[in-house]
XYZ file of C-alpha atoms in Angstrom:
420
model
C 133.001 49.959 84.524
C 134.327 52.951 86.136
C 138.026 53.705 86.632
C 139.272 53.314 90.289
C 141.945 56.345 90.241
C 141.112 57.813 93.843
C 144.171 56.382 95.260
C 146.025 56.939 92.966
C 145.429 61.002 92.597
C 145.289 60.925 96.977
C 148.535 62.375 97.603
C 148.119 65.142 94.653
C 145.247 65.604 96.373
C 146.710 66.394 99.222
C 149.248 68.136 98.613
C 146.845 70.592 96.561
C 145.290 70.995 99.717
C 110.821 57.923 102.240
C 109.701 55.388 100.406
C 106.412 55.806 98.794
C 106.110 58.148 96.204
C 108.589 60.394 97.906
C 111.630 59.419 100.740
C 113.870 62.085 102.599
C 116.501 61.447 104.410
C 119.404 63.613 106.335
C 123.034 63.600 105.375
C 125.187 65.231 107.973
C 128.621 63.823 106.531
C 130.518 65.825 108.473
C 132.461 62.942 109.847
C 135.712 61.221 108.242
C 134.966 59.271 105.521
C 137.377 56.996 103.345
C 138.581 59.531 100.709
C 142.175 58.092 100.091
C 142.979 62.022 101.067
C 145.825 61.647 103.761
C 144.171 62.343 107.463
C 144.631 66.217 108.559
C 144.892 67.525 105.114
C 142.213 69.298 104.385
C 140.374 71.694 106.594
C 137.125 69.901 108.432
C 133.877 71.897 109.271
C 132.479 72.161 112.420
C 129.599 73.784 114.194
C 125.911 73.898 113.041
C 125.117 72.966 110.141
C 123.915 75.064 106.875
C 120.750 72.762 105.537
C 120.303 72.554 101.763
C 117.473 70.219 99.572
C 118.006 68.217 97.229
C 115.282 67.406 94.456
C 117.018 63.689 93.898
C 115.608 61.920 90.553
C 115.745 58.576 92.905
C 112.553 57.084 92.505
C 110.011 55.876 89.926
C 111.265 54.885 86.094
C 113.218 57.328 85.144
C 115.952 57.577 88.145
C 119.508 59.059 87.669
C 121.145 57.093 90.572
C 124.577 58.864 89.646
C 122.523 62.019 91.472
C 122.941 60.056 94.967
C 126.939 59.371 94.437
C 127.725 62.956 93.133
C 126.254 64.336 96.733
C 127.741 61.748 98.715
C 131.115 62.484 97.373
C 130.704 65.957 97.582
C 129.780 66.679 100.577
C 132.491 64.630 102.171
C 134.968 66.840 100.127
C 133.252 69.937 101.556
C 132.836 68.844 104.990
C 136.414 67.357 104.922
C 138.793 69.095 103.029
C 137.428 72.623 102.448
C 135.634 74.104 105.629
C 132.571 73.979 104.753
C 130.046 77.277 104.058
C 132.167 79.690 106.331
C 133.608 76.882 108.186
C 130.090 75.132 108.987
C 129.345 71.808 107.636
C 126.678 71.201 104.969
C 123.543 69.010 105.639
C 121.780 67.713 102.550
C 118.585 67.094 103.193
C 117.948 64.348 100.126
C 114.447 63.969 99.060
C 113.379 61.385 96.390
C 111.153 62.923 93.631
C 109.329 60.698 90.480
C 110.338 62.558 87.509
C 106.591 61.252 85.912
C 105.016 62.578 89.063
C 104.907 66.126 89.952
C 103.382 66.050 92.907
C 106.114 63.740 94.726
C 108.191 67.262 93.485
C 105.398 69.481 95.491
C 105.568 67.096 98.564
C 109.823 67.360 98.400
C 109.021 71.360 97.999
C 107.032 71.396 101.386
C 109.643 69.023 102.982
C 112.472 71.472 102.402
C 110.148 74.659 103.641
C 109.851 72.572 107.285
C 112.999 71.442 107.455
C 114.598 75.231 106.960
C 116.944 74.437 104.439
C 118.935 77.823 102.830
C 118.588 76.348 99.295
C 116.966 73.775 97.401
C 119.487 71.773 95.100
C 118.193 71.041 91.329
C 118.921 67.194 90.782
C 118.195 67.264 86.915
C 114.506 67.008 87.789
C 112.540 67.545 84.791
C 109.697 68.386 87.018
C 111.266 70.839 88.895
C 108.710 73.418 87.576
C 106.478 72.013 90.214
C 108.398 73.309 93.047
C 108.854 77.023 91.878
C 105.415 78.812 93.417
C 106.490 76.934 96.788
C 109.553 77.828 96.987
C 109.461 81.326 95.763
C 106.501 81.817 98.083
C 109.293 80.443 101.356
C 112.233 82.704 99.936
C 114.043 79.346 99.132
C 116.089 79.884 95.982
C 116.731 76.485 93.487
C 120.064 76.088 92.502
C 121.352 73.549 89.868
C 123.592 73.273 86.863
C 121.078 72.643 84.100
C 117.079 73.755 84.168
C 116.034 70.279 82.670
C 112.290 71.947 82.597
C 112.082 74.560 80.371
C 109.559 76.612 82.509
C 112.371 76.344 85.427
C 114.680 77.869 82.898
C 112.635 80.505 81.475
C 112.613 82.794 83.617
C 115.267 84.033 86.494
C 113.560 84.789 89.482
C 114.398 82.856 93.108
C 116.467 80.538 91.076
C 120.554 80.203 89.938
C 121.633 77.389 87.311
C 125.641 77.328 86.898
C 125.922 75.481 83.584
C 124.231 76.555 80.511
C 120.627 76.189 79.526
C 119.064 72.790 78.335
C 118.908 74.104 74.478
C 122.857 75.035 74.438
C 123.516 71.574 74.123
C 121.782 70.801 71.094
C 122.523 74.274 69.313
C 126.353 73.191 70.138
C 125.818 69.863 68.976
C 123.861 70.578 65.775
C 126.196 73.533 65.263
C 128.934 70.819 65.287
C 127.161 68.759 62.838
C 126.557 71.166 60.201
C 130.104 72.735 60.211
C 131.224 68.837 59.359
C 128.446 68.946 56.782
C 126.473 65.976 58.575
C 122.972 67.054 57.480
C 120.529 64.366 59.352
C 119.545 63.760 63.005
C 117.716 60.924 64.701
C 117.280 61.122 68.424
C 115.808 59.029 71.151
C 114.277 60.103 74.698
C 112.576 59.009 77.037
C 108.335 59.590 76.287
C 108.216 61.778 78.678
C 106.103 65.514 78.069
C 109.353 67.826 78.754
C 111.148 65.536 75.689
C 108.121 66.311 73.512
C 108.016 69.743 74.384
C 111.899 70.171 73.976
C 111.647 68.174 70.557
C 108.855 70.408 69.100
C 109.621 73.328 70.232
C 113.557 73.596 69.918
C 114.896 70.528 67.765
C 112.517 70.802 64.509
C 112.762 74.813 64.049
C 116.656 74.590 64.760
C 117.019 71.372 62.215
C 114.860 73.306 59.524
C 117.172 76.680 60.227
C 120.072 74.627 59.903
C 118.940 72.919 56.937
C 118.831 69.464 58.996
C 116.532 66.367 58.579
C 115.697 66.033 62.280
C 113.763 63.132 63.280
C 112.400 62.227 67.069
C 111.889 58.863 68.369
C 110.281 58.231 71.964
C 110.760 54.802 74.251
C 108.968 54.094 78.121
C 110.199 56.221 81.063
C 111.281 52.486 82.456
C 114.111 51.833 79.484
C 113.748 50.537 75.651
C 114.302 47.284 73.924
C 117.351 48.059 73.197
C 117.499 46.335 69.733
C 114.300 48.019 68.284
C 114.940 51.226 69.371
C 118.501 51.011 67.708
C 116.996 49.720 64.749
C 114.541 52.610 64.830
C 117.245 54.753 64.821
C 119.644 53.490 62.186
C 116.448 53.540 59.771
C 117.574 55.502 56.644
C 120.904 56.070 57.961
C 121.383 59.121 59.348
C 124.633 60.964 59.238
C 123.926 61.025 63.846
C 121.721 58.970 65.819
C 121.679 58.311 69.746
C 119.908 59.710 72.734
C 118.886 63.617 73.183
C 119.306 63.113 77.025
C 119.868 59.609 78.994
C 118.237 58.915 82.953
C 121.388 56.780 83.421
C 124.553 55.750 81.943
C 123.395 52.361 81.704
C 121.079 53.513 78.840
C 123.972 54.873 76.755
C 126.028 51.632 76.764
C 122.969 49.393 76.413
C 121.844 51.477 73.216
C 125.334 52.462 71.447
C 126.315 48.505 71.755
C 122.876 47.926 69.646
C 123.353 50.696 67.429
C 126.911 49.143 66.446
C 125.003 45.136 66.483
C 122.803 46.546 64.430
C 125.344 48.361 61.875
C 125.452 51.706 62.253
C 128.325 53.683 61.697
C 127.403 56.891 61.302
C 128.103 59.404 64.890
C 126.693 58.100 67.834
C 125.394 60.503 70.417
C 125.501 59.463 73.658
C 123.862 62.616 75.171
C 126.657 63.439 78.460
C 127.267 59.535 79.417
C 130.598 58.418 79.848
C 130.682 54.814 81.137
C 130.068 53.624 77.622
C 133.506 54.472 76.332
C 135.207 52.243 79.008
C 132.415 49.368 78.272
C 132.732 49.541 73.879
C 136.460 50.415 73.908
C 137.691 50.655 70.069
C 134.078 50.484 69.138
C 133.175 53.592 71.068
C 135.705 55.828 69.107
C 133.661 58.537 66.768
C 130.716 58.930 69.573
C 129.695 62.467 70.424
C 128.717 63.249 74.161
C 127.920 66.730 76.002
C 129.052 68.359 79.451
C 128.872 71.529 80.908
C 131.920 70.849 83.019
C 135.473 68.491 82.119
C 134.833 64.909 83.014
C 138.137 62.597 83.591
C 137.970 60.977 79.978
C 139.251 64.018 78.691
C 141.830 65.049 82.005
C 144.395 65.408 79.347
C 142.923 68.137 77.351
C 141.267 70.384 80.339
C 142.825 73.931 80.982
C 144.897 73.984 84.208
C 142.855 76.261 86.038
C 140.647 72.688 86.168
C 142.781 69.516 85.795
C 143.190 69.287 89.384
C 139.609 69.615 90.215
C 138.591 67.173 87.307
C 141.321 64.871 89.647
C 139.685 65.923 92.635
C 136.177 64.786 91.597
C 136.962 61.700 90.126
C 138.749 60.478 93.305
C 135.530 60.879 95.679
C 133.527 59.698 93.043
C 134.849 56.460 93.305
C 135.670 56.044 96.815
C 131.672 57.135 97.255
C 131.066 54.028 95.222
C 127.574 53.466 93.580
C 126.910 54.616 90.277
C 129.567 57.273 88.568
C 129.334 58.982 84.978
C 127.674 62.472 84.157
C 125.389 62.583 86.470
C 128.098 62.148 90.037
C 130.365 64.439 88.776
C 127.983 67.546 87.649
C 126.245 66.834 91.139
C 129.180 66.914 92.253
C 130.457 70.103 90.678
C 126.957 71.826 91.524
C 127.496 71.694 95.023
C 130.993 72.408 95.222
C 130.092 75.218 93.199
C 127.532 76.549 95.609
C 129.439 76.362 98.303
C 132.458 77.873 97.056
C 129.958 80.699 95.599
C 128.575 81.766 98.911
C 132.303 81.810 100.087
C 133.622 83.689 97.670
C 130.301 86.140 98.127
C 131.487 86.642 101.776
C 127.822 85.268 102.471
C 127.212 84.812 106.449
C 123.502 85.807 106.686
C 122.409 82.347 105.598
C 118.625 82.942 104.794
C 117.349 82.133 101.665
C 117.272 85.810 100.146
C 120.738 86.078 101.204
C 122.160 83.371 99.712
C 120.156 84.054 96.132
C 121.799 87.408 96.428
C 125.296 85.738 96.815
C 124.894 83.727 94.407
C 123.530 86.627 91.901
C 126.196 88.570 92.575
C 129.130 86.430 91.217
C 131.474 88.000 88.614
C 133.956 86.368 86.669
C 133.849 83.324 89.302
C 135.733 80.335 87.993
C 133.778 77.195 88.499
C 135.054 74.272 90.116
C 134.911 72.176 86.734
C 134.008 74.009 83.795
C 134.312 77.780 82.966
C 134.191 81.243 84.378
C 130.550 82.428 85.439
C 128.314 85.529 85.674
C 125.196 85.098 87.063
C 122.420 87.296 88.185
C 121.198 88.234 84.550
C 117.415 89.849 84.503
C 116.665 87.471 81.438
C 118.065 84.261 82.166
C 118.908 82.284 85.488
C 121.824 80.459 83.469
C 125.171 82.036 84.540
C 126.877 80.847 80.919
C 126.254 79.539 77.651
C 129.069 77.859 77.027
C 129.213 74.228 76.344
C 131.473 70.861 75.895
C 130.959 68.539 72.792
C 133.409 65.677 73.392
C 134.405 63.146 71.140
C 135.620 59.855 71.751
C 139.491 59.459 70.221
C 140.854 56.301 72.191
C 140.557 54.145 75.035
C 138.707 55.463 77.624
C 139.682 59.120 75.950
C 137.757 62.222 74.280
C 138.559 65.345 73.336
C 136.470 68.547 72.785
C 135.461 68.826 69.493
C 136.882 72.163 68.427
C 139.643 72.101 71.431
C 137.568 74.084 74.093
C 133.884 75.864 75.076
C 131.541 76.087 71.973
C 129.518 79.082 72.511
C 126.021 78.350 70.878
C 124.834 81.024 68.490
C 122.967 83.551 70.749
C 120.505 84.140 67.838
C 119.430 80.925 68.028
C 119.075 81.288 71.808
C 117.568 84.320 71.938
C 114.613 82.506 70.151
C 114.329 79.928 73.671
C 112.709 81.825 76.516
C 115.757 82.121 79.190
C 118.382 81.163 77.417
C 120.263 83.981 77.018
């Protein structure tokens, strides 16, 4: 259950002021909307509008439905409230990819090189790999928070991620565990060859440098039994168990109810869900989760320069309705990002080289939910390394363990193609 706070932050608010294996559809949202924001106070966009893609995770087993909600809300917000790209609306052009079929990926990629879009938006798609030689080839830069495919994130060219790479995460996390001396691992994903690859190729090197018994466990792209995979994971009883990434929140709260059924106590991770904390309540408390941006459980420990926007997003999120958690807000964030990027760039050219260069070009640019950013490095399309690792402390409440960022050890990245 999510919380329903949009009214209830509205006046802050404004005061502060195709259905196969691939479906597309056009969101001009630049019409009113019901936002709980009081009418007139925000600054609407007009004009043509600036056409983006979006690689949306919306079809086959392994959806992330939260993907949908994030852009809804968001580009109400920036249509609405905050001009636009240079006062022009955004139009999303929202194509549904299969995350276990790359070629529904390549079909989206052609899609968004007809249409004319500026950009091509980065929807967590773990095949978004597929895409690259397409779009590089059409001058269409991706843009997205994380690279979920490591080849995306490997190398910089034609392509800007805001949050950190895919392997800060679990440094952070495992960092986390050793300082509290926990010294075994068990996660789950999804049996899927990106989890394999990340497994092999990041967890069991950084487990044996940190002197931690890391074990992997795989379930179908279409969901677990719940039960067995829990009892899977509790096997041996390892100081952390849970989920190295989750499709859905409905996955976290399904498997960290069986985990406790099943007895295990030890620290649940919950990968970056956050619907499971309202749903287990005292039972919840302990559970580890990751973000690169603030998320509303933990509103009361975000620096300033962000409370408001963690307010902000939360609000459209749930008058957007449809599914909320990780997934709406950092979609949510990314594009809100973007835009405010090219905007803060002084971008008007709007071509894809041009806005890559904009985007490149950002110094010291505070993000709309999580920390300051450079981008543009030669090595790595990731403009930061820094990381949250919350943990859950109450009702509905976390905190980030170690009371701010983690910065991963760069040694350790330095090791992962792109990282750093």
């Amino acid at each position: 259950m999510r919380r329903r706070t949009g009214r209830v932050f509205a006046a802050a608010v404004a005061a502060a002021c195709v259905f196969s294996v691939v479906s597309c559809s056009s969101d001009d949202d630049s019409g009113s909307g019901s936002t709980g924001v009081a009418e007139g106070s925000g600054t609407a966009a007009a004009g043509d509008p600036i056409r983006v893609g979006l690689f949306n995770p919306s079809q086959g087993p392994g959806t992330q439905p939260g993907v949908t909600t994030g852009k809804d809300a968001a580009v109400e917000y920036i249509n609405n409230q905050i001009g636009g790209i240079n006062g022009r609306p955004i139009e999303v052009i929202d194509c549904g990819i299969d995350q276990t079929a790359p070629e529904s990926t390549i079909s989206c990629a052609n899609q968004f090189v007809q249409a004319g879009v500026v950009a091509a938006i980065d929807g967590y798609n773990s095949e978004s790999q597929a895409a690259m030689p397409i779009l590089t080839s059409a001058g269409i830069p991706m843009v997205g928070q994380i690279p979920f495919n490591t080849a995306t994130g490997a190398e910089a060219a034609n392509r800007v991620y805001f949050g950190p790479p895919a392997a800060a995460f679990l440094v952070g996390f495992m960092q986390s565990l050793k300082a509290a001396e926990k010294e075994s691992l068990t996660l789950a994903n999804a049996d899927l060859p990106q989890a394999h690859q990340v497994f092999d190729t990041l967890m069991v090197p950084l487990g044996q440098q940190l002197q931690i018994d890391v074990k992997g466990v795989y379930y179908p792209p279409a969901g677990p039994n719940y039960t067995a995979l829990a009892t899977t994971l509790a096997d041996g009883d390892p100081a952390a168990a849970g989920l190295m990434t989750s499709a859905n929140e409905n996955n976290c709260t399904k498997l960290s109810q069986s985990l406790r059924s099943v007895g295990y106590q030890g620290t649940m991770f919950m990968a970056a869900c956050t619907e499971f904390i309202d749903t287990m309540g005292a039972q919840a408390v302990g559970a580890q989760t990751y973000s690169p941006i603030w998320q509303p459980p933990a509103l009361d420990s975000a620096p300033e320069e962000v409370k408001e926007n963690v307010q902000i997003s939360e609000q459209y999120v749930d008058e957007a309705g449809g599914s909320g958690g990780f997934y709406a807000y950092g979609m949510f964030a990314t594009l809100v990002d973007f835009v405010n990027g090219l905007n803060t760039a002084g971008v008007t050219d709007f071509t894809g080289p041009s806005v890559l260069a904009g985007l490149k070009g950002l110094t010291d640019f505070q993000s709309f939910a999580g920390p300051t950013l450079t981008c543009g490095k030669e090595t790595t399309p990731n403009c930061t390394t820094e990381m949250l690792l919350f943990e859950v402390t109450g009702d509905n409440k976390t905190e980030p363990v170690g009371g701010g960022y983690i910065t991963p050890n760069p040694e350790v990245l330095k090791m992962i193609p792109g990282a750093i």
